[in-house]
Coordinates of C-alpha atoms and ligand atoms in Angstrom, one line a residue:
M1 CA -16.4 18.1 -4.1
T2 CA -16.9 14.6 -4.8
E3 CA -15.9 11.9 -1.9
F4 CA -12.8 11.1 -3.9
D5 CA -11.8 14.8 -3.4
F6 CA -12.2 14.9 0.1
L7 CA -10.3 11.9 0.9
I8 CA -7.4 13.4 -1.4
D9 CA -7.4 16.6 0.7
L10 CA -7.4 14.2 4.1
H11 CA -4.4 12.2 2.7
L12 CA -2.6 14.8 0.6
N13 CA -0.2 16.3 3.1
A14 CA 0.6 12.8 5.1
E15 CA 4.0 10.9 4.7
R16 CA 2.1 7.9 4.1
Q17 CA -1.2 7.2 2.6
G18 CA -1.6 3.5 4.1
P19 CA 0.0 1.6 7.0
G20 CA 4.0 1.6 6.8
S21 CA 7.4 2.6 7.3
P22 CA 10.8 2.9 6.0
Q23 CA 11.6 0.1 8.0
D24 CA 9.2 -2.1 6.8
T25 CA 10.0 -1.2 3.2
Q26 CA 13.7 -1.7 4.2
R27 CA 12.9 -5.1 5.4
A28 CA 11.3 -6.2 2.3
L29 CA 14.1 -4.6 0.1
S30 CA 16.4 -7.2 1.9
F31 CA 14.9 -9.7 0.3
L32 CA 15.6 -9.1 -3.0
P33 CA 19.0 -10.2 -5.0
W34 CA 20.4 -7.2 -6.6
D35 CA 22.9 -4.7 -5.5
A36 CA 22.6 -0.9 -5.9
H37 CA 24.3 -0.7 -9.1
T38 CA 22.0 -3.0 -11.3
P39 CA 20.3 -1.0 -13.6
L40 CA 16.3 -1.9 -13.0
Q41 CA 13.0 -0.9 -14.4
I42 CA 10.6 -0.7 -11.1
A43 CA 7.2 0.2 -10.9
D44 CA 5.3 1.6 -7.6
I45 CA 1.7 1.0 -8.1
G46 CA -0.7 3.0 -6.0
C47 CA 2.4 5.3 -4.9
G48 CA 0.3 7.8 -3.2
T49 CA 2.5 10.8 -2.8
G50 CA 5.8 8.8 -3.2
A51 CA 7.4 8.1 0.3
V52 CA 8.5 4.3 -1.0
S53 CA 8.7 5.3 -4.8
R54 CA 11.6 8.0 -3.2
M55 CA 13.3 5.4 -1.0
L56 CA 12.9 2.7 -3.8
A57 CA 14.7 5.1 -6.3
Q58 CA 17.6 6.0 -3.9
H59 CA 18.0 2.5 -2.9
F60 CA 18.5 1.9 -6.7
P61 CA 20.3 4.6 -8.2
A62 CA 21.1 3.3 -11.2
S63 CA 17.5 2.2 -12.0
T64 CA 14.2 4.1 -13.2
V65 CA 11.3 4.1 -10.8
T66 CA 7.7 4.7 -12.4
A67 CA 5.4 6.1 -9.4
I68 CA 2.0 5.2 -10.5
D69 CA -1.1 6.0 -8.8
L70 CA -4.6 6.9 -10.1
F71 CA -4.7 10.6 -8.6
P72 CA -2.7 13.4 -10.1
D73 CA -2.7 15.5 -7.3
F74 CA -0.7 12.6 -5.5
L75 CA 1.9 12.5 -8.2
E76 CA 2.3 16.1 -8.2
R77 CA 4.1 15.7 -4.5
V78 CA 6.2 12.5 -5.8
T79 CA 9.3 14.2 -6.9
V80 CA 9.0 17.5 -4.8
G81 CA 12.5 17.8 -3.1
Y82 CA 13.7 14.6 -4.6
P83 CA 16.8 15.8 -6.8
A84 CA 17.7 12.8 -8.7
T85 CA 16.1 12.0 -12.1
N86 CA 15.8 8.3 -11.7
L87 CA 12.1 8.7 -10.5
Q88 CA 9.4 9.5 -12.9
T89 CA 5.6 9.7 -12.3
L90 CA 2.6 8.1 -14.3
A91 CA -0.9 8.6 -13.8
A92 CA -2.9 5.5 -14.8
D93 CA -5.4 3.0 -13.3
M94 CA -3.8 -0.3 -11.8
S95 CA -6.1 -2.5 -13.9
D96 CA -5.2 -1.2 -17.3
L97 CA -1.7 -0.3 -17.0
P98 CA 0.0 1.1 -20.0
L99 CA 3.4 -0.6 -19.9
A100 CA 5.0 -3.1 -22.3
P101 CA 5.0 -6.9 -21.3
A102 CA 7.8 -8.2 -19.9
S103 CA 9.5 -4.5 -19.2
L104 CA 9.9 -4.6 -15.4
D105 CA 12.3 -6.4 -12.8
L106 CA 10.5 -5.1 -9.8
I107 CA 7.0 -4.4 -9.1
W108 CA 6.6 -2.9 -6.0
S109 CA 2.9 -2.2 -4.3
E110 CA 2.3 -0.8 -0.6
G111 CA -1.0 -1.3 0.6
A112 CA -2.8 -0.8 -2.5
I113 CA -3.2 -3.9 -4.3
Y114 CA -6.9 -4.3 -2.5
N115 CA -8.1 -1.8 -4.6
M116 CA -8.3 -4.5 -7.5
G117 CA -8.1 -7.4 -5.2
F118 CA -5.0 -9.4 -4.2
E119 CA -5.5 -12.4 -7.1
A120 CA -6.7 -10.1 -9.4
G121 CA -4.0 -7.8 -9.5
L122 CA -1.2 -10.5 -9.8
A123 CA -2.9 -11.9 -12.7
A124 CA -2.9 -8.4 -13.9
W125 CA 0.6 -7.3 -13.1
R126 CA 2.6 -10.7 -14.0
P127 CA 2.9 -10.2 -17.6
L128 CA 4.6 -6.8 -17.3
L129 CA 7.6 -8.5 -15.5
K130 CA 10.2 -10.3 -17.0
D131 CA 11.0 -13.9 -16.1
G132 CA 12.9 -13.7 -12.5
G133 CA 11.7 -10.5 -11.9
Y134 CA 10.3 -9.8 -8.2
I135 CA 7.0 -8.2 -6.7
A136 CA 6.8 -6.9 -3.4
L137 CA 3.4 -6.1 -1.9
S138 CA 1.5 -5.5 1.4
E139 CA -1.8 -7.1 1.7
I140 CA -4.5 -7.1 4.9
T141 CA -4.0 -10.4 6.4
W142 CA -4.9 -12.2 9.1
L143 CA -2.3 -13.2 11.6
T144 CA -4.6 -16.2 13.5
A145 CA -6.4 -19.1 12.3
E146 CA -9.5 -17.8 14.8
R147 CA -10.8 -14.1 15.6
P148 CA -13.8 -12.5 16.9
Q149 CA -16.8 -12.5 15.3
P150 CA -17.1 -8.6 15.0
L151 CA -14.0 -8.6 13.5
T152 CA -14.7 -10.9 11.0
D153 CA -18.0 -9.5 10.5
H154 CA -16.3 -6.2 9.7
W155 CA -13.8 -7.2 7.1
A156 CA -16.3 -9.6 5.3
T157 CA -18.0 -6.6 3.8
A158 CA -15.1 -4.1 4.0
Y159 CA -12.6 -6.8 1.9
P160 CA -13.6 -10.2 1.7
E161 CA -10.4 -11.1 0.2
I162 CA -8.7 -10.9 3.5
D163 CA -7.1 -13.9 4.6
T164 CA -4.2 -15.7 6.1
A165 CA -0.4 -15.9 5.2
A166 CA -0.9 -18.9 3.9
A167 CA -3.8 -18.6 2.1
K168 CA -2.1 -15.6 0.4
M169 CA 1.2 -17.8 -0.4
A170 CA -1.1 -19.8 -2.4
A171 CA -2.7 -17.4 -4.1
L172 CA 0.7 -16.4 -5.4
E173 CA 1.6 -19.8 -6.4
R174 CA -1.1 -20.1 -8.5
Q175 CA -0.9 -16.8 -10.2
G176 CA 3.0 -18.1 -11.1
F177 CA 5.1 -16.6 -8.3
S178 CA 7.5 -18.3 -5.9
P179 CA 7.4 -17.2 -2.4
V180 CA 10.8 -15.5 -1.1
G181 CA 9.6 -13.5 1.9
Y182 CA 7.1 -12.8 4.2
F183 CA 6.4 -10.6 7.4
Y184 CA 3.8 -8.8 8.8
L185 CA 3.7 -4.8 9.7
P186 CA 4.3 -3.8 13.5
A187 CA 1.7 -2.1 15.4
S188 CA 4.1 1.1 15.2
S189 CA 3.3 1.2 11.2
W190 CA -0.5 1.4 11.5
L191 CA -0.3 4.0 14.6
Q192 CA 2.7 5.8 14.8
H193 CA 3.4 6.0 11.0
Y194 CA -0.2 6.4 9.8
Y195 CA -3.2 6.5 11.9
E196 CA -2.1 9.0 14.7
P197 CA -0.8 11.3 12.1
M198 CA -4.0 11.2 10.4
E199 CA -5.9 11.5 13.7
A200 CA -4.1 14.8 14.2
Q201 CA -5.5 16.1 11.1
F202 CA -9.3 15.3 11.7
E203 CA -10.2 18.9 13.2
A204 CA -8.6 20.8 10.9
F205 CA -9.9 18.8 7.6
L206 CA -13.6 19.3 9.4
T207 CA -12.9 22.9 10.1
R208 CA -11.8 23.7 6.7
H209 CA -14.6 22.1 4.9
D210 CA -17.4 23.6 7.6
H211 CA -18.1 20.1 8.7
H212 CA -19.4 19.2 5.4
P213 CA -21.6 16.1 5.7
I214 CA -19.1 14.1 3.3
A215 CA -16.2 15.1 5.3
A216 CA -17.7 14.0 8.8
A217 CA -18.7 10.7 6.9
I218 CA -15.1 10.0 5.9
V219 CA -14.0 11.1 9.5
A220 CA -16.4 9.2 11.3
D221 CA -15.5 5.8 9.0
E222 CA -11.3 6.7 9.6
R223 CA -12.3 6.7 13.3
H224 CA -14.3 3.5 13.4
E225 CA -11.4 1.5 11.4
I226 CA -9.0 3.0 13.8
A227 CA -10.6 2.0 17.0
L228 CA -11.2 -1.2 15.8
Y229 CA -7.3 -2.0 14.8
R230 CA -6.7 -0.3 18.4
Q231 CA -8.7 -3.4 19.7
Y232 CA -8.0 -6.1 17.7
Q233 CA -4.6 -5.6 16.2
A234 CA -3.6 -9.0 17.6
Y235 CA -5.7 -10.4 14.9
F236 CA -4.6 -8.5 11.5
S237 CA -2.1 -6.6 10.1
Y238 CA -0.6 -5.8 6.7
G239 CA 1.5 -9.0 5.3
F240 CA 4.7 -8.0 3.3
Y241 CA 5.1 -10.8 0.4
I242 CA 7.8 -10.7 -1.4
A243 CA 8.0 -13.4 -4.7
R244 CA 9.4 -14.2 -7.8
K245 CA 8.0 -14.9 -11.1
Ligands
LIG1 N1 1.6 3.1 -1.8 C1 1.5 4.6 -0.8 C2 -0.1 4.4 -1.3 C3 -1.2 3.4 -0.4 S1 -2.8 4.1 -0.4 C4 1.8 4.3 0.6 O1 2.2 2.9 1.4 O2 1.9 5.3 1.3 C5 -3.4 3.5 -2.0 C6 -3.2 4.0 -3.3 O3 -3.5 3.3 -4.1 C7 -3.7 5.8 -3.0 O4 -2.7 6.5 -3.3 C8 -4.5 5.8 -4.2 O5 -4.8 6.8 -5.0 C9 -4.0 4.4 -5.2 N2 -5.3 3.6 -6.0 C10 -6.4 3.6 -5.4 N3 -7.0 2.9 -6.6 C11 -6.1 3.2 -7.5 C12 -6.3 2.5 -9.0 N4 -7.4 1.9 -9.5 N5 -5.2 2.6 -9.7 C13 -4.1 3.3 -9.3 N6 -4.0 3.9 -7.9 C14 -4.8 3.6 -7.3

């Protein structure tokens, strides 16, 4: 098993594979101009096991939602127990999507664009949107202009593109988008919806892998990240950005 296999195994049975909640998704949806009956082409990029993709498909029943992820194991879960036919899956790399230019009305992506980098992702995905199309993304964001040095040091290695909402909006503008909405995820979206369910899985995960060193290293990393969040949650969160091409 590779590190990816262990990570997939740890996250496969979770509701979400990153911070976020149905309330956050609903709030981001409220910034869009369309009613439920508009037939849209929607992509949910880096969908994981598809909690958000299913919400989008339910919210826009006349639309087609394509749930995209690199890992087929996640995609297999997307339509489980979802009866409607307006949700499909696509195994693809977000940096090389097999979609036609100007084919999408809406690109959604929660907690995933960091895999490419925010600005690189915007540049790669913009051509896929029709003019007047929307993008809705969550991205790790500084909440304050200044913060403690240990936190700055951590993120300088973990994700150097972390920045303030003002800087992220400037990046959106540079990449040809007009920001229409911003908010940041509350602590409950990190703790109740993501970290606490994950913590509850650690012992079973370690046991079923016989405390394999890769599994143990993953748990140690996650515990470190969770401790950092608990200590410094006033200084960073996921920002949710809604913008129009
Ligand atoms: N949007 C989901 C999952 C977020 S976790 C949620 O909010 O719950 C990030 C997801 O991005 C994971 O499912 C991971 O498999 C996927 N991912 C990582 N690198 C990717 C890539 N290069 N192309 C497509 N998906 C990728």
